[in-house]
């Protein structure tokens, strides 16, 4: 597939916001690590050298997003983690802004899904700042990913508390992939209108559904960063491939879906570029750079 054949003006662009996995990077064989091509890195660096702000936004937590951001060797990248739940200072690796779920909401949601599925079929974990907290069964199911770093929580009523806020809650089904669980939750569990005011949920990997505070997503964190810099949505171009990127693409003046993107993402995008393994981001950014 080639990029959408539409002549576009990019001379007004002041900020590039991009997802990482499946967008900027191509996954390794273990599914956890990814690599940016030299062409992609050069296209990002060229724009930063011209004064364009670069934001990398991912569902990943701080501990795993920063090594990927570092591949681009940018001077001043902005980093949005946990689907907008956490904004990081790249150089100090510190959390500079958090958008946390209410403790009462975390407790209510856990009770709701555990009551519906039973205590053993749905497993719970949560990103808390730079820490990962979860029940033991979650850690054992995802041991390769969290086995060495998790804080065990035996009483899930205490997963979130005044000290340990939760910025992204994960719902992991023992058998179902994330897409199946997402649709089931939408149609059979989270049907009460109250949930629209309590949470925002999505998925970006095949493993789990990701829950954030209401209206918190990549787009909300990016909008706040844009506001601080005096940049409007129309001056933003954004790239993504999964449902957790949709609000970001809709916020941006130009939203670009990857050739390998989920159909839901392609359907709302302004442009469909080449796949990540074909340097789809670089193809567009090179055109942007020519016009800046």
Backbone as JSON, one array per atom type, in Angstrom:
{
  "sequence": "XXXXXXXXXXXXXXXXXXXXXXXXXXXXXXXXXXXXXXXXXXXXXXXXXXXXXXXXXXXXXXXXXXXXXXXXXXXXXXXXXXXXXXXXXXXXXXXXXXXXXXXXXXXXXXXXXXXXXXXXXXXXXXXXXXXXXXXXXXXXXXXXXXXXXXXXXXXXXXXXXXXXXXXXXXXXXXXXXXXXXXXXXXXXXXXXXXXXXXXXXXXXXXXXXXXXXXXXXXXXXXXXXXXXXXXXXXXXXXXXXXXXXXXXXXXXXXXXXXXXXXXXXXXXXXXXXXXXXXXXXXXXXXXXXXXX",
  "N": [[0.85, -1.2, 0.0], [0.54, 2.2, -0.81], [1.2, 5.59, 0.39], [-1.64, 7.76, 1.03], [-2.81, 9.35, -1.87], [-2.71, 12.42, -1.92], [-2.21, 15.81, -2.4], [-0.61, 17.72, -0.04], [-0.23, 20.41, 2.28], [2.41, 21.05, 4.43], [3.74, 23.04, 5.64], [2.99, 24.51, 7.84], [3.32, 23.0, 10.08], [4.21, 22.47, 13.47], [4.61, 20.65, 15.43], [5.27, 17.22, 15.99], [3.65, 14.31, 16.79], [3.9, 11.05, 17.88], [3.03, 7.63, 18.09], [4.81, 4.73, 19.28], [5.45, 1.75, 19.29], [4.88, -0.4, 16.59], [4.6, 1.73, 14.99], [6.71, 3.86, 14.96], [8.64, 1.97, 15.44], [9.83, -1.35, 14.59], [8.91, -4.49, 15.64], [10.92, -6.78, 17.6], [11.72, -10.31, 17.74], [10.79, -11.23, 20.18], [8.63, -9.72, 20.78], [8.6, -7.65, 22.59], [10.65, -5.75, 22.43], [11.65, -3.13, 20.23], [12.79, -1.64, 17.15], [13.95, 1.36, 15.73], [14.3, 2.44, 12.41], [17.18, 3.63, 10.58], [16.47, 5.53, 8.74], [14.03, 6.5, 9.75], [14.94, 7.59, 12.19], [16.65, 9.63, 11.26], [14.8, 11.27, 9.96], [13.28, 12.26, 12.07], [15.25, 13.6, 13.56], [16.02, 15.57, 11.72], [13.79, 17.22, 11.6], [13.61, 18.09, 14.27], [15.96, 19.56, 14.38], [15.16, 21.71, 12.91], [13.57, 23.05, 14.61], [11.15, 21.88, 15.22], [8.87, 20.49, 17.51], [9.03, 17.31, 19.06], [7.0, 14.72, 20.08], [6.83, 11.67, 21.71], [4.51, 9.2, 22.16], [3.02, 6.71, 24.07], [1.46, 3.61, 25.09], [3.07, 2.32, 26.77], [4.76, 1.9, 29.97], [6.81, 4.09, 32.08], [9.3, 2.71, 32.56], [9.78, 1.15, 30.29], [9.37, 2.72, 28.07], [11.3, 4.73, 27.85], [13.89, 3.63, 27.02], [13.27, 3.08, 24.33], [12.62, 5.61, 23.27], [15.12, 6.76, 23.45], [16.5, 5.7, 21.31], [16.17, 7.38, 19.14], [17.85, 9.48, 19.54], [17.35, 12.2, 20.11], [17.43, 15.7, 21.01], [15.64, 17.1, 22.71], [13.2, 15.52, 23.31], [9.69, 15.14, 24.01], [7.85, 13.14, 26.29], [5.19, 10.99, 26.48], [3.57, 8.76, 28.46], [1.96, 5.63, 29.36], [-0.53, 5.78, 27.96], [-1.14, 8.5, 28.05], [-1.43, 8.92, 30.73], [0.83, 9.56, 32.18], [3.37, 11.99, 32.07], [6.68, 12.41, 31.14], [9.93, 13.66, 32.06], [12.42, 13.55, 29.83], [15.24, 13.72, 30.14], [15.82, 13.72, 32.95], [14.37, 11.57, 33.64], [12.2, 11.64, 35.28], [8.86, 11.8, 36.67], [6.75, 14.24, 35.55], [4.14, 14.99, 35.33], [0.99, 13.68, 36.25], [-1.98, 11.87, 35.49], [-4.3, 10.64, 37.23], [-6.35, 7.78, 38.04], [-9.29, 7.86, 40.07], [-9.09, 6.64, 43.38], [-11.36, 5.38, 44.45], [-12.7, 4.71, 42.12], [-11.01, 2.81, 40.94], [-11.21, 0.76, 42.84], [-13.96, 0.18, 42.64], [-14.21, -0.66, 39.96], [-12.56, -2.94, 39.89], [-13.96, -4.62, 41.65], [-16.3, -4.91, 40.17], [-15.51, -6.25, 37.74], [-14.3, -8.55, 38.73], [-16.44, -9.73, 40.05], [-18.07, -10.32, 37.9], [-16.55, -12.0, 36.13], [-15.45, -13.82, 37.84], [-13.01, -14.57, 40.39], [-10.62, -15.63, 39.37], [-10.38, -15.58, 36.59], [-10.08, -13.05, 35.52], [-7.44, -10.85, 35.7], [-5.52, -8.48, 37.58], [-3.61, -5.53, 37.24], [-1.53, -2.59, 37.73], [-0.19, 0.53, 36.64], [1.73, 2.65, 38.53], [2.87, 5.62, 38.84], [6.27, 5.31, 38.47], [6.24, 2.71, 39.12], [5.12, -0.73, 39.16], [2.21, -2.32, 40.14], [0.51, -5.21, 41.25], [-1.7, -8.1, 41.46], [-0.61, -11.34, 42.57], [-1.19, -13.44, 40.78], [-1.44, -12.14, 38.32], [1.21, -11.31, 37.89], [2.47, -13.8, 37.62], [1.28, -14.74, 35.29], [2.23, -12.92, 33.45], [4.99, -13.06, 33.65], [7.48, -12.83, 32.3], [7.45, -10.22, 31.55], [6.88, -8.57, 33.78], [7.94, -9.81, 35.96], [10.29, -9.27, 37.45], [10.01, -6.79, 38.56], [7.68, -6.07, 39.85], [5.37, -4.88, 42.4], [3.87, -6.75, 44.78], [0.45, -7.1, 45.48], [-1.77, -8.08, 47.79], [-4.29, -7.5, 48.8], [-6.64, -6.29, 46.86], [-8.18, -4.06, 47.19], [-6.43, -2.26, 48.05], [-4.83, -1.7, 45.92], [-4.85, 0.74, 44.61], [-4.22, 3.72, 46.32], [-3.92, 6.53, 48.61], [-1.2, 7.12, 48.54], [-0.14, 5.42, 46.55], [-1.01, 6.01, 43.63], [-2.95, 5.17, 40.7], [-2.24, 5.23, 37.35], [-2.64, 3.86, 35.01], [-4.69, 1.17, 34.59], [-4.64, -2.32, 34.24], [-6.5, -4.88, 32.73], [-6.47, -8.19, 32.55], [-7.29, -11.03, 30.84], [-7.39, -14.52, 31.37], [-7.51, -16.14, 29.12], [-8.69, -14.88, 26.84], [-7.85, -12.68, 24.12], [-6.94, -9.16, 24.02], [-8.64, -7.63, 22.31], [-11.01, -9.13, 22.17], [-11.76, -9.2, 24.87], [-12.13, -6.44, 25.28], [-14.38, -5.82, 23.63], [-16.27, -7.48, 24.84], [-16.43, -6.4, 27.44], [-17.46, -3.9, 26.78], [-20.01, -4.52, 25.76], [-21.23, -6.15, 27.67], [-20.47, -5.78, 30.36], [-19.54, -3.17, 31.23], [-21.8, -1.5, 30.91], [-23.42, 0.29, 32.19], [-24.24, 3.72, 32.18], [-22.74, 5.26, 33.93], [-20.08, 4.55, 33.84], [-18.89, 5.86, 31.73], [-18.31, 8.28, 32.77], [-16.47, 7.73, 34.64], [-14.26, 6.25, 33.76], [-11.83, 5.73, 31.08], [-11.34, 3.49, 28.52], [-9.29, 1.26, 26.55], [-7.3, -0.51, 24.06], [-4.03, -1.65, 23.17], [-2.31, -3.65, 22.76], [-2.13, -7.24, 22.26], [-2.68, -8.34, 24.69], [-3.98, -7.17, 27.04], [-6.69, -5.13, 28.35], [-6.65, -1.61, 28.69], [-7.03, 0.82, 31.16], [-7.84, 4.13, 31.89], [-8.1, 7.35, 33.58], [-11.22, 9.2, 33.3], [-11.65, 10.58, 30.07], [-8.93, 10.77, 29.79], [-6.25, 10.28, 27.71], [-3.87, 9.7, 25.1], [-4.18, 12.0, 23.57], [-5.15, 13.98, 25.35], [-3.0, 14.53, 27.09], [-1.14, 15.38, 25.19], [-2.44, 17.65, 24.19], [-2.33, 19.33, 26.46], [0.45, 19.72, 26.59], [0.84, 21.0, 24.16], [-0.67, 23.34, 24.59], [0.9, 24.55, 26.55], [3.06, 25.31, 25.04], [2.01, 27.02, 23.25], [1.0, 26.01, 20.87], [-1.27, 25.1, 18.36], [-3.9, 22.67, 17.68], [-4.17, 22.39, 14.94], [-1.63, 22.7, 14.02], [-0.33, 20.38, 14.42], [0.93, 17.17, 13.55], [0.15, 13.78, 13.62], [0.92, 10.32, 14.3], [-0.08, 6.89, 14.2], [-1.11, 3.49, 15.1], [-2.87, 1.81, 16.47], [-6.01, 1.25, 18.35], [-5.7, 2.81, 20.72], [-4.52, 5.06, 19.78], [-6.32, 6.62, 18.46], [-7.75, 8.94, 19.41], [-5.65, 10.74, 19.53], [-4.92, 11.0, 16.82], [-7.27, 12.11, 15.88], [-7.31, 14.5, 17.26], [-5.12, 15.88, 16.19], [-4.2, 18.21, 13.58], [-3.48, 16.94, 11.24], [-3.94, 13.63, 10.91], [-2.31, 10.57, 10.83], [-2.46, 7.28, 9.78], [-0.81, 4.17, 10.08], [0.24, 1.84, 7.5], [0.02, -0.69, 8.46], [-1.9, -0.45, 10.37], [-4.66, -0.91, 12.69], [-7.96, -1.45, 11.5], [-9.92, 0.3, 12.52], [-8.44, 2.53, 13.15], [-7.42, 3.36, 10.68], [-9.79, 4.12, 9.5], [-10.45, 6.58, 10.63], [-8.42, 8.25, 10.04], [-6.62, 10.95, 8.38], [-4.71, 10.49, 6.51], [-3.31, 7.53, 5.12], [-0.37, 5.96, 5.51], [2.65, 4.19, 4.5], [3.49, 0.91, 5.85], [4.92, 0.27, 9.14], [7.28, -1.24, 8.87], [8.05, -0.43, 6.43], [9.0, 2.09, 6.66], [7.0, 4.04, 7.08], [6.4, 6.35, 8.66], [8.66, 7.98, 8.27], [8.48, 8.45, 5.51], [6.4, 10.33, 5.33], [7.35, 12.35, 7.07], [9.66, 13.23, 5.81], [8.59, 14.63, 3.69], [7.32, 16.64, 5.12], [9.56, 17.91, 6.21], [10.76, 19.0, 3.95], [9.11, 21.13, 3.42], [9.23, 22.82, 5.57]],
  "CA": [[0.0, 0.0, 0.0], [1.28, 3.46, -0.83], [0.49, 6.64, 1.13], [-2.79, 8.37, 0.35], [-2.34, 10.24, -2.94], [-3.32, 13.74, -1.8], [-1.22, 16.88, -2.23], [-0.87, 18.37, 1.24], [0.71, 21.41, 2.76], [2.92, 20.77, 5.77], [4.62, 24.15, 6.05], [2.51, 25.08, 9.09], [3.49, 22.04, 11.18], [5.13, 22.86, 14.53], [4.79, 19.56, 16.38], [5.04, 15.86, 15.55], [3.32, 13.39, 17.89], [3.88, 9.7, 17.3], [3.08, 6.36, 18.79], [6.12, 4.09, 19.09], [5.35, 0.36, 18.84], [4.06, -0.59, 15.41], [4.56, 2.99, 14.24], [8.12, 4.24, 14.77], [9.52, 0.82, 15.55], [9.45, -2.68, 14.13], [9.15, -5.37, 16.79], [11.82, -7.91, 17.56], [11.05, -11.61, 17.77], [10.15, -11.5, 21.47], [7.42, -8.92, 20.87], [8.7, -6.61, 23.6], [11.58, -4.72, 22.01], [11.45, -2.68, 18.88], [13.91, -0.9, 16.62], [13.7, 2.4, 14.74], [15.24, 2.4, 11.28], [18.02, 4.83, 10.44], [15.7, 6.53, 7.98], [13.09, 7.11, 10.69], [15.71, 8.42, 13.13], [17.13, 10.83, 10.56], [13.67, 12.16, 9.67], [12.93, 12.92, 13.33], [16.33, 14.52, 13.9], [16.01, 16.69, 10.78], [12.73, 18.14, 12.0], [13.99, 18.72, 15.53], [16.98, 20.57, 14.05], [14.47, 22.88, 12.35], [12.75, 23.65, 15.65], [9.88, 21.19, 15.4], [8.76, 19.71, 18.75], [8.74, 15.9, 18.86], [6.43, 14.0, 21.21], [6.61, 10.24, 21.55], [3.4, 8.86, 23.05], [2.86, 5.26, 24.06], [0.81, 2.96, 26.22], [4.12, 1.75, 27.61], [5.09, 2.59, 31.22], [8.11, 4.77, 32.04], [10.48, 1.84, 32.53], [10.05, 0.55, 28.98], [9.28, 3.69, 26.98], [12.5, 5.56, 27.73], [14.91, 3.03, 26.14], [12.87, 3.21, 22.93], [12.78, 7.02, 22.91], [16.55, 7.07, 23.34], [17.01, 5.27, 20.0], [16.1, 8.48, 18.16], [18.96, 10.4, 19.84], [16.87, 13.57, 20.01], [17.93, 16.57, 22.08], [14.61, 17.5, 23.67], [11.89, 14.89, 23.06], [8.7, 15.07, 25.07], [7.49, 11.73, 26.43], [3.88, 10.7, 27.06], [3.57, 7.34, 28.81], [0.72, 5.07, 29.93], [-1.68, 6.29, 27.22], [-1.46, 9.85, 28.49], [-1.53, 8.98, 32.19], [2.08, 10.06, 32.77], [4.29, 12.74, 31.22], [8.02, 12.24, 31.69], [11.09, 14.44, 31.64], [13.31, 12.56, 29.21], [16.63, 13.79, 30.63], [15.91, 13.32, 34.35], [13.55, 10.36, 33.73], [11.25, 11.84, 36.37], [7.46, 12.05, 36.33], [6.47, 15.67, 35.73], [2.7, 15.19, 35.4], [0.23, 12.43, 36.3], [-3.43, 11.95, 35.37], [-4.58, 9.4, 37.95], [-7.7, 7.31, 38.32], [-9.72, 7.98, 41.46], [-8.95, 5.39, 44.12], [-12.69, 4.75, 44.56], [-13.04, 4.14, 40.82], [-10.21, 1.59, 40.79], [-11.82, -0.25, 43.7], [-15.27, -0.18, 42.1], [-14.02, -1.41, 38.71], [-12.03, -4.26, 40.23], [-15.07, -5.41, 42.19], [-17.25, -5.18, 39.07], [-15.03, -7.26, 36.8], [-14.07, -9.79, 39.47], [-17.75, -10.32, 40.3], [-18.62, -10.81, 36.64], [-15.76, -13.08, 35.55], [-14.89, -14.7, 38.85], [-11.73, -14.05, 40.86], [-9.44, -16.24, 38.76], [-10.33, -15.44, 35.14], [-9.65, -11.7, 35.17], [-6.3, -10.54, 36.55], [-5.44, -7.03, 37.72], [-2.33, -4.87, 37.49], [-1.65, -1.16, 37.52], [0.99, 1.39, 36.61], [1.65, 3.65, 39.59], [4.1, 6.38, 38.64], [7.3, 4.48, 37.84], [6.14, 1.4, 39.76], [4.03, -1.59, 38.71], [1.58, -3.02, 41.25], [-0.43, -6.21, 40.73], [-1.89, -9.32, 42.23], [0.41, -12.34, 42.25], [-1.58, -14.22, 39.6], [-1.1, -11.32, 37.14], [2.66, -11.38, 37.72], [2.84, -15.11, 37.13], [0.81, -14.85, 33.91], [3.05, -12.03, 32.61], [6.25, -13.03, 34.39], [8.59, -12.37, 31.45], [7.33, -8.78, 31.38], [6.85, -7.83, 35.06], [8.36, -10.68, 37.04], [11.4, -8.77, 38.28], [9.86, -5.39, 38.98], [6.36, -5.75, 40.38], [5.02, -4.86, 43.81], [2.75, -7.66, 44.99], [-0.66, -6.56, 46.26], [-2.66, -9.18, 48.14], [-5.62, -6.94, 48.97], [-6.82, -5.42, 45.7], [-8.75, -2.79, 47.65], [-5.29, -1.37, 48.31], [-4.01, -1.52, 44.72], [-4.74, 2.2, 44.54], [-4.44, 4.38, 47.6], [-3.49, 7.92, 48.58], [0.23, 7.17, 48.19], [0.1, 4.67, 45.32], [-2.05, 6.3, 42.65], [-2.9, 4.34, 39.49], [-2.4, 6.01, 36.12], [-3.18, 2.94, 34.01], [-5.09, -0.12, 35.15], [-4.69, -3.37, 33.23], [-7.4, -6.0, 32.91], [-5.89, -9.29, 31.79], [-8.07, -12.27, 30.86], [-6.47, -15.66, 31.29], [-7.59, -16.81, 27.81], [-9.09, -14.0, 25.74], [-6.99, -11.56, 23.74], [-7.46, -7.86, 24.44], [-9.74, -7.19, 21.48], [-12.21, -9.87, 22.58], [-12.13, -8.7, 26.19], [-12.63, -5.07, 25.13], [-15.74, -5.86, 23.1], [-17.14, -8.1, 25.84], [-16.65, -5.41, 28.49], [-18.29, -2.84, 26.23], [-21.37, -4.99, 25.5], [-21.83, -6.97, 28.72], [-20.04, -5.49, 31.73], [-19.48, -1.73, 31.52], [-22.94, -0.96, 30.17], [-24.04, 1.4, 32.95], [-23.71, 5.02, 31.71], [-21.82, 5.88, 34.9], [-18.68, 4.23, 33.53], [-18.36, 6.87, 30.81], [-17.87, 9.42, 33.58], [-15.49, 7.25, 35.61], [-13.06, 5.67, 33.15], [-11.65, 5.64, 29.63], [-10.61, 2.24, 28.31], [-8.86, 1.0, 25.18], [-6.27, -1.55, 24.04], [-2.97, -1.4, 22.19], [-1.57, -4.9, 22.61], [-3.06, -8.37, 22.28], [-2.68, -8.97, 26.01], [-4.87, -6.66, 28.08], [-7.42, -3.87, 28.2], [-5.98, -0.56, 29.45], [-8.03, 1.73, 31.71], [-7.32, 5.41, 32.38], [-9.11, 8.25, 34.13], [-12.13, 9.64, 32.24], [-11.15, 11.53, 29.08], [-7.47, 10.76, 29.72], [-5.73, 9.48, 26.61], [-2.68, 10.36, 24.56], [-4.55, 13.32, 23.08], [-5.3, 14.97, 26.42], [-1.66, 14.92, 27.52], [-0.52, 16.14, 24.09], [-3.08, 18.96, 24.17], [-1.76, 20.13, 27.54], [1.81, 20.09, 26.19], [0.68, 21.99, 23.09], [-1.12, 24.59, 25.2], [2.03, 25.15, 27.25], [3.97, 25.83, 24.03], [1.29, 27.91, 22.33], [0.81, 25.31, 19.6], [-2.66, 24.69, 18.17], [-4.09, 21.33, 17.12], [-3.99, 22.44, 13.48], [-0.19, 22.71, 13.76], [0.17, 19.08, 14.86], [0.74, 15.97, 12.74], [0.26, 12.64, 14.53], [1.03, 9.01, 13.68], [-0.41, 5.79, 15.08], [-1.53, 2.24, 14.46], [-3.81, 1.02, 17.26], [-7.13, 2.02, 18.87], [-5.32, 3.81, 21.73], [-3.99, 6.24, 19.07], [-7.38, 7.26, 17.68], [-8.01, 10.3, 19.87], [-4.49, 11.54, 19.15], [-5.04, 11.3, 15.39], [-8.42, 12.99, 15.7], [-6.93, 15.81, 17.8], [-4.14, 16.54, 15.33], [-4.65, 18.77, 12.32], [-3.3, 15.87, 10.27], [-3.79, 12.33, 11.56], [-1.76, 9.6, 9.87], [-2.49, 5.88, 10.17], [0.19, 3.33, 9.43], [-0.3, 0.83, 6.61], [-0.24, -1.88, 9.28], [-2.79, -0.05, 11.46], [-5.98, -1.49, 12.92], [-8.93, -0.83, 10.59], [-10.59, 1.41, 13.2], [-7.53, 3.68, 13.08], [-7.41, 3.79, 9.27], [-11.08, 4.71, 9.16], [-10.59, 7.96, 11.12], [-7.21, 9.0, 9.69], [-6.61, 11.81, 7.2], [-3.76, 9.88, 5.57], [-2.78, 6.21, 5.43], [0.97, 5.88, 4.96], [3.18, 2.83, 4.41], [3.6, 0.2, 7.12], [6.1, 0.61, 9.95], [8.47, -1.89, 8.33], [8.37, 0.26, 5.17], [9.36, 3.47, 7.03], [5.84, 4.86, 6.79], [6.5, 7.67, 9.3], [9.72, 8.74, 7.59], [7.98, 8.86, 4.19], [5.64, 11.57, 5.51], [8.16, 13.39, 7.72], [10.57, 13.78, 4.81], [7.82, 15.64, 2.96], [7.15, 17.76, 6.06], [10.86, 18.6, 6.33], [11.01, 19.78, 2.72], [8.28, 22.33, 3.4], [9.44, 23.66, 6.76]],
  "C": [[0.88, 1.24, 0.0], [0.51, 4.51, -0.04], [-0.63, 7.24, 0.31], [-2.31, 9.42, -0.64], [-3.08, 11.58, -2.89], [-2.2, 14.75, -1.59], [-1.55, 17.64, -0.95], [0.2, 19.4, 1.54], [1.1, 21.07, 4.19], [3.72, 21.94, 6.34], [4.23, 24.76, 7.39], [2.79, 24.2, 10.3], [4.56, 22.52, 12.17], [5.42, 21.72, 15.5], [4.44, 18.23, 15.73], [4.77, 15.0, 16.78], [3.21, 11.99, 17.3], [3.83, 8.62, 18.36], [4.45, 5.73, 18.51], [5.98, 2.69, 18.51], [4.41, 0.23, 17.64], [3.95, 0.65, 14.54], [5.97, 3.45, 13.93], [9.04, 3.04, 14.75], [8.93, -0.42, 14.9], [9.84, -3.64, 15.24], [10.22, -6.42, 16.51], [11.03, -9.2, 17.73], [10.34, -11.86, 19.09], [8.91, -10.64, 21.68], [7.51, -7.76, 21.84], [9.61, -5.46, 23.17], [11.3, -4.33, 20.57], [12.62, -1.81, 18.45], [13.43, 0.14, 15.61], [14.73, 2.28, 13.64], [16.06, 3.68, 11.26], [17.27, 5.93, 9.71], [14.71, 7.26, 8.89], [13.8, 8.04, 11.66], [16.15, 9.72, 12.47], [15.99, 11.8, 10.27], [13.23, 12.91, 10.92], [13.98, 13.96, 13.7], [16.31, 15.76, 13.0], [14.95, 17.71, 11.16], [13.05, 18.83, 13.32], [15.03, 19.81, 15.29], [16.37, 21.83, 13.46], [13.51, 23.51, 13.35], [11.4, 23.02, 15.87], [9.92, 20.37, 16.69], [8.36, 18.28, 18.42], [8.19, 15.31, 20.16], [6.31, 12.54, 20.84], [5.61, 9.81, 22.61], [3.08, 7.38, 22.93], [2.0, 4.8, 25.23], [1.83, 2.4, 27.2], [4.32, 2.56, 28.89], [6.47, 3.24, 31.12], [9.31, 3.85, 31.86], [10.79, 1.28, 31.16], [9.93, 1.54, 27.83], [10.61, 4.42, 26.77], [13.61, 4.93, 26.89], [14.56, 3.14, 24.66], [13.02, 4.64, 22.45], [14.24, 7.34, 22.65], [17.13, 6.65, 22.0], [17.09, 6.42, 19.0], [17.2, 9.51, 18.37], [18.55, 11.87, 19.61], [17.37, 14.39, 21.19], [16.88, 16.84, 23.14], [13.27, 16.85, 23.37], [10.98, 15.03, 24.27], [8.15, 13.65, 25.09], [6.16, 11.59, 27.16], [3.77, 9.19, 27.23], [2.19, 6.92, 29.3], [-0.53, 5.67, 29.28], [-2.11, 7.68, 27.68], [-1.53, 10.01, 29.99], [-0.32, 9.6, 32.86], [2.86, 10.81, 31.7], [5.65, 12.73, 31.9], [8.98, 13.3, 31.2], [12.12, 13.44, 31.11], [14.69, 12.55, 29.85], [16.77, 13.35, 32.08], [15.18, 12.01, 34.61], [12.56, 10.43, 34.89], [9.85, 12.08, 35.84], [7.17, 13.52, 36.59], [4.97, 15.96, 35.75], [2.03, 13.82, 35.4], [-1.26, 12.75, 36.18], [-3.96, 10.63, 35.94], [-6.06, 9.06, 38.0], [-8.03, 7.59, 39.78], [-9.57, 6.63, 42.14], [-10.29, 4.66, 44.21], [-13.1, 4.1, 43.25], [-12.29, 2.84, 40.58], [-10.84, 0.47, 41.61], [-13.14, -0.74, 43.14], [-15.13, -1.03, 40.84], [-13.5, -2.81, 38.99], [-13.14, -5.16, 40.76], [-16.03, -5.82, 41.09], [-16.76, -6.32, 38.18], [-14.75, -8.59, 37.5], [-15.4, -10.51, 39.74], [-18.32, -10.95, 39.02], [-17.87, -12.05, 36.13], [-15.36, -14.15, 36.56], [-13.5, -14.24, 39.21], [-10.51, -14.53, 40.09], [-9.31, -16.01, 37.26], [-9.91, -14.06, 34.68], [-8.59, -11.28, 36.18], [-5.99, -9.05, 36.46], [-4.01, -6.57, 37.99], [-2.48, -3.39, 37.23], [-0.32, -0.44, 37.53], [0.78, 2.53, 37.61], [2.93, 4.48, 39.55], [5.1, 5.53, 37.88], [7.31, 3.06, 38.39], [4.98, 0.61, 39.17], [3.53, -2.4, 39.89], [0.55, -4.0, 40.69], [-0.63, -7.34, 41.72], [-0.89, -10.38, 41.73], [0.07, -13.12, 40.97], [-1.28, -13.46, 38.31], [0.39, -11.45, 36.85], [3.09, -12.73, 37.16], [2.42, -15.3, 35.67], [1.7, -14.06, 32.96], [4.46, -11.93, 33.17], [7.42, -12.5, 33.57], [8.61, -10.85, 31.36], [7.47, -8.03, 32.7], [7.47, -8.61, 36.21], [9.43, -10.15, 37.97], [11.15, -7.4, 38.91], [8.56, -5.1, 39.73], [6.32, -5.66, 41.91], [3.78, -5.72, 43.99], [1.71, -7.0, 45.89], [-1.64, -7.69, 46.53], [-4.1, -8.72, 48.32], [-5.85, -5.93, 47.86], [-7.54, -4.12, 46.04], [-7.65, -1.76, 47.88], [-4.38, -1.21, 47.09], [-3.77, -0.03, 44.48], [-5.03, 2.77, 45.93], [-3.87, 5.79, 47.52], [-2.04, 8.06, 48.14], [0.5, 6.55, 46.82], [-1.05, 4.9, 44.34], [-1.86, 5.41, 41.42], [-3.19, 5.22, 38.28], [-2.9, 5.16, 34.96], [-3.44, 1.6, 34.66], [-5.18, -1.13, 34.02], [-5.64, -4.48, 33.65], [-6.95, -7.11, 31.98], [-6.75, -10.53, 31.93], [-7.11, -13.44, 30.67], [-6.42, -16.27, 29.89], [-7.8, -15.81, 26.68], [-8.02, -12.97, 25.4], [-7.7, -10.24, 24.06], [-8.67, -7.41, 23.63], [-11.06, -7.86, 21.85], [-12.7, -9.37, 23.93], [-12.72, -7.31, 26.11], [-14.09, -5.07, 24.67], [-16.71, -6.46, 24.1], [-17.45, -7.11, 26.96], [-17.64, -4.35, 28.03], [-19.76, -3.26, 26.13], [-22.05, -5.64, 26.7], [-21.5, -6.57, 30.15], [-20.14, -4.01, 32.06], [-20.59, -1.0, 30.77], [-23.63, 0.19, 30.9], [-23.43, 2.72, 32.49], [-22.71, 5.66, 32.67], [-20.36, 5.66, 34.53], [-18.06, 5.24, 32.57], [-17.82, 8.08, 31.56], [-16.76, 9.03, 34.55], [-14.18, 6.79, 34.99], [-13.03, 5.91, 31.65], [-10.86, 4.36, 29.4], [-10.38, 1.97, 26.83], [-7.96, -0.23, 25.18], [-5.26, -1.23, 22.95], [-2.09, -2.62, 21.97], [-2.56, -6.05, 22.63], [-3.32, -8.92, 23.68], [-3.75, -8.48, 26.97], [-5.59, -5.39, 27.65], [-6.8, -2.86, 29.16], [-6.99, 0.51, 29.87], [-7.34, 2.97, 32.28], [-8.45, 6.2, 33.02], [-10.0, 8.75, 32.99], [-11.52, 10.74, 31.39], [-9.63, 11.61, 29.03], [-7.04, 9.78, 28.64], [-4.49, 10.22, 26.11], [-3.01, 11.8, 24.15], [-4.64, 14.36, 24.18], [-3.94, 15.45, 26.93], [-0.97, 15.76, 26.46], [-1.13, 17.53, 24.0], [-2.51, 19.87, 25.26], [-0.35, 20.59, 27.2], [1.77, 21.14, 25.08], [0.29, 23.34, 23.67], [0.04, 25.32, 25.88], [3.02, 25.8, 26.28], [3.3, 26.8, 23.06], [1.09, 27.34, 20.95], [-0.64, 24.86, 19.51], [-2.73, 23.29, 17.56], [-3.83, 21.31, 15.62], [-2.52, 22.41, 13.08], [0.48, 21.4, 14.14], [-0.08, 18.03, 13.77], [1.02, 14.78, 13.66], [0.21, 11.33, 13.77], [0.65, 7.92, 14.67], [-0.92, 4.58, 14.33], [-2.61, 1.47, 15.2], [-4.93, 1.89, 17.84], [-6.76, 3.06, 19.94], [-4.68, 5.05, 21.11], [-5.09, 7.08, 18.43], [-7.65, 8.69, 18.1], [-6.87, 11.24, 19.5], [-4.55, 11.94, 17.68], [-6.2, 12.25, 15.12], [-8.13, 14.39, 16.22], [-6.05, 16.58, 16.82], [-4.79, 17.11, 14.07], [-4.54, 17.77, 11.2], [-3.04, 14.57, 11.04], [-3.4, 11.28, 10.55], [-1.8, 8.19, 10.46], [-1.41, 5.12, 9.41], [-0.49, 2.32, 8.5], [-0.65, -0.45, 7.33], [-1.23, -1.61, 10.4], [-4.07, -0.89, 11.52], [-6.98, -0.74, 12.02], [-9.64, 0.36, 11.23], [-9.75, 2.68, 13.11], [-7.51, 4.23, 11.65], [-8.69, 4.54, 8.92], [-11.21, 6.16, 9.6], [-9.39, 8.84, 10.71], [-7.42, 9.88, 8.46], [-5.75, 11.2, 6.09], [-3.47, 8.46, 6.05], [-1.43, 6.11, 4.73], [1.4, 4.42, 4.82], [3.25, 2.21, 5.8], [4.86, 0.6, 7.87], [7.38, -0.01, 9.39], [8.86, -1.35, 6.95], [8.7, 1.73, 5.41], [8.22, 4.45, 6.75], [5.87, 6.24, 7.43], [7.51, 8.54, 8.56], [9.25, 9.25, 6.23], [7.24, 10.19, 4.29], [6.52, 12.68, 6.08], [9.18, 14.0, 6.76], [9.88, 14.85, 3.96], [7.58, 16.87, 3.83], [8.43, 18.6, 6.1], [11.16, 19.46, 5.11], [10.26, 21.1, 2.73], [8.49, 23.26, 4.58], [10.49, 24.73, 6.48]]
}
